[in-house]
Amino acid sequence: MTSTGSGRKGGKPRASVPGKEGASGGKPSASGGKQSAPRKPAAQNRVVQKGKRTHVEDGKQDGERAEKQLKRPRKEKVSEKEDVLRKAKKIWEALRASVSSGPTSNGVPEGSKKEKKQQVQAQNLKWAKELHALFLGRIPEFLRNHEGSRIIQWILKCSELDTRRAVWAEVEPVLVDAAESKHGHFVVMELLGDKDRALRESVVEALLAPTPRLVRNVYGGDLIDYAYQTAASKAQKDIMVLEILLGKKRDLLTSVQARIKQAQRNPGSEQALPELKKGLVPGSLLSNVLAGDDMFAAPLLEAASDAVSAFADKAQTLRFGVIHRALWEYLSTYTDAQKMAEFTEPFIEFTPHMIHTREGALFTARMALVADAKSRKKLIRALRSLVYKVACDEFGHMLIVALLDCVDDTKLLAKAVLGELMEASADPNAVVPPTVLPASCAAVLSHKYARLALIHIFAPRTTRHFHPQLWCTVWDDSLRLHSKKEAGTRQRELFTVLHETLQKHLFQADAAHDGAVDQSYRLFVEIMGSSHGSQSLQEYLTCELLSAHEKELAAAHIVKIVAESVSRGQDEGAMNAEEGPSLFTGESANQQFTPVVSRFLVSLSKRCPPMRAALVAKMDEEPGFRERLEALSGHLVNVLSSE
C-alpha cells in the first residue's frame, strides 16, 4: 500500500491536479480519512511564483556585471597611467642624478672636459625628450599628481624651447585648475621663470583675467604674487591691479586695459592714460583712471571699494604685493583724512603682513598718519617684538619713521619703539655679535635702513638721507588730524632718550670698570669703520639739540680714540676681520685710513667746529701725531691746516 503523505521520508510529492486546488489545497485520501495538509510547492515553482524577487535578484546581478564592466576600463586606464609614471620615474631619477652631479672630470684630459660637458648635456636633453614623449598629450592628467608635476617641471628645466612651448600649449587650457592645484601651480611657476621672454609674457597674459579669482586661492595667490613680483611687465602689473579693483565692471575695465596697452605701444598717444606718458608714481593709476572717465567714475569707485573691503579680514591674502598695490591705489583716491582713517581701521592688526613691499609700507605709514591715538597704540602693539626686524627692512623702516614723526605719546615711543629697537642685543641673531656690547647700538647705527629712524630724530626730514619725492607721501602734514604736539617738542623729547643711551655707551666709559675703555674703543671703531655708521654718528654729533659743551666732550673723546688708534697701529689696535671693520688699510709700513674713516673725519671737521679744534690742538701738542696723521690721511691734514 502506497503512502498518502507528501512529507513522508523517501516519498515523492504528489502531482497537483489543475483546477482542483481548493482552500484545503488537497484531495481526500484513498482510505476516506482526513484531508492531507496543503502541499508545499517545489523550489523552482516557488521561485517562479515570486517573480518580483526573481527580477530583483536578476537586476542586482546585472548591475554588478555592469559596474564591473565600467570599472574594467578605469582600472586599465589607471594601470596604464601608473605604468607611464613608473617608466617616467626611472628616466627622471637618471636625469636628476646627472644634473646634480654634473659632468665628472676625473681621469678626463683637460682638452676633453668641454666635450664631456657637451655629451652630458646632450644626454640630459635626450632624457628630457623621452619624458616629454611619455607625457605627450596627457600633461593635464599628471599636473595634480605630485611626482607627475615634478617630472613636468624637470621637462621644462632641461628641454629645448620647442618642447617647453608644447608643454605650455597643453597647460594653457587648464591653467586656472593648475594654478589652484597644490602641485600644478609649481608647473606654472616654472613656466613663469622660463628663459624665453615671449613664453613668460604669454603665461602672464593668460593669468591676467583670472587674477581676482586666483588671488583668493591658497595656491593661486602665491602664483599671482610670484608673477607680479618677477615676471610681469609694468603694463601687466597695472592690469593685474585693475583686475582686482574693477573686475566686477568688466565692460569698463576692457576699455581701460586697451588704453594701457596703447600707451605701452605708443607712449605719446593722446588716448593713453596721462600717468603712463610721464612715468607712473605710486598711487596715481586708479586716480587717473577715474579722472579719465568722469561718467563712470562713481560705479568704478564703488566696485573698487567692494573689492578692497573684502580683504580686510584675510591675513593670508594681505601678504601679497599685488594686494598692497591695490590697497594703496584705492587709498590714494581719498582726500579726506577722516574717511581714510575709517577705511584703514580694519587693517591695523594686519600691519606686520604688509610692510615688506613699498606700497604696503606706504599704506601702513599713511594709516599711522591719519589714525587717532587709540588706533596708533593698537598699531604699535601689533609691532611688539618686531620693531627691530621692521626697522631693518628695506621698506618697513618707513613705518617706524612715520610713527616717530606723528605719534604724540613720546613715552610710548621711547618704551615700545626706541626701547625695543636699542635692545636688539638681547637677540643672539643680532647683526653684531653680543660680545661687543651694546650690540644694539652698533647694529642700529650701522644698518642701512634701521639708522634712518635715529637720523630722523637727529636731523628731521633732512634731504641728505630722505628722498623728498618718496617721503612726501609719508610726511603729509595736511592729514594730521590727531597730532597736536609741535614737531620740535617731539624731536627734543625723543632725542633726550637717545642721547642718554649714546652718551652712556660711547662717551662716558668708566675706566674703573674692567674693559670699559677698551669696550668703548672697540664700539667706536665698529661704527666709524662702517659707511652707514659713520654717517649716523656724524648726524648725531652735528645735531642742533646737542649742546656746545657736549660736542666738545664728544670731539675730545673721538680725538683720543683716533690718537690711540694711530699709536697702536693696525697690528695692535685695529679690529680684525672677525671682530669688525678696521680703521686702516694697507701694510703696517704703509698704512692709511680707510676711505670711510677719512671721509668721516674730514666731513666732521668741516661741520663740527669743536672736532676741528680738538684735532688741531692735538697736532700742535704732539708733532709726531701730526706726522703720523699726515701719513694716514694727507687730505685730512690739509683740511685742518686751511683756514
Tab-separated table of N, CA and C in Angstrom, residues 12 14 18 51 72 162 168 209 333 425 428 457 599 641-642:
chain	number	residue	atom	x	y	z
A	12	LYS	N	7.561	10.616	-2.734
A	12	LYS	CA	7.575	11.640	-3.781
A	12	LYS	C	6.369	12.536	-3.608
A	14	ARG	N	3.070	14.480	-4.442
A	14	ARG	CA	2.014	14.214	-5.404
A	14	ARG	C	1.907	15.348	-6.403
A	18	PRO	N	-4.737	20.183	-11.931
A	18	PRO	CA	-5.160	21.539	-12.319
A	18	PRO	C	-6.644	21.732	-12.098
A	51	GLY	N	7.816	36.205	-8.805
A	51	GLY	CA	8.558	36.769	-9.936
A	51	GLY	C	9.270	38.063	-9.602
A	72	ARG	N	36.387	48.068	-15.284
A	72	ARG	CA	37.485	47.430	-16.005
A	72	ARG	C	38.281	48.443	-16.837
A	162	ASP	N	61.191	74.557	-28.075
A	162	ASP	CA	60.025	73.964	-28.741
A	162	ASP	C	59.270	73.020	-27.808
A	168	TRP	N	53.507	74.183	-22.611
A	168	TRP	CA	52.627	75.317	-22.309
A	168	TRP	C	51.321	75.221	-23.101
A	209	ALA	N	43.249	87.785	-16.620
A	209	ALA	CA	41.794	87.753	-16.426
A	209	ALA	C	41.378	87.017	-15.152
A	333	THR	N	42.927	107.602	-3.649
A	333	THR	CA	41.787	108.337	-4.202
A	333	THR	C	41.101	109.196	-3.147
A	425	SER	N	70.352	93.772	21.178
A	425	SER	CA	71.460	92.895	21.567
A	425	SER	C	70.977	91.682	22.344
A	428	PRO	N	70.216	86.766	20.072
A	428	PRO	CA	71.502	86.152	19.712
A	428	PRO	C	71.789	86.200	18.225
A	457	ILE	N	65.490	111.548	14.059
A	457	ILE	CA	65.450	112.285	15.326
A	457	ILE	C	66.588	113.299	15.393
A	599	ARG	N	86.804	110.039	5.164
A	599	ARG	CA	85.675	110.924	4.846
A	599	ARG	C	84.953	111.367	6.108
A	641	SER	N	94.648	122.268	8.192
A	641	SER	CA	95.630	123.351	8.101
A	641	SER	C	95.059	124.579	7.416
A	642	SER	N	94.071	124.387	6.549
A	642	SER	CA	93.482	125.533	5.847
A	642	SER	C	92.577	126.303	6.786
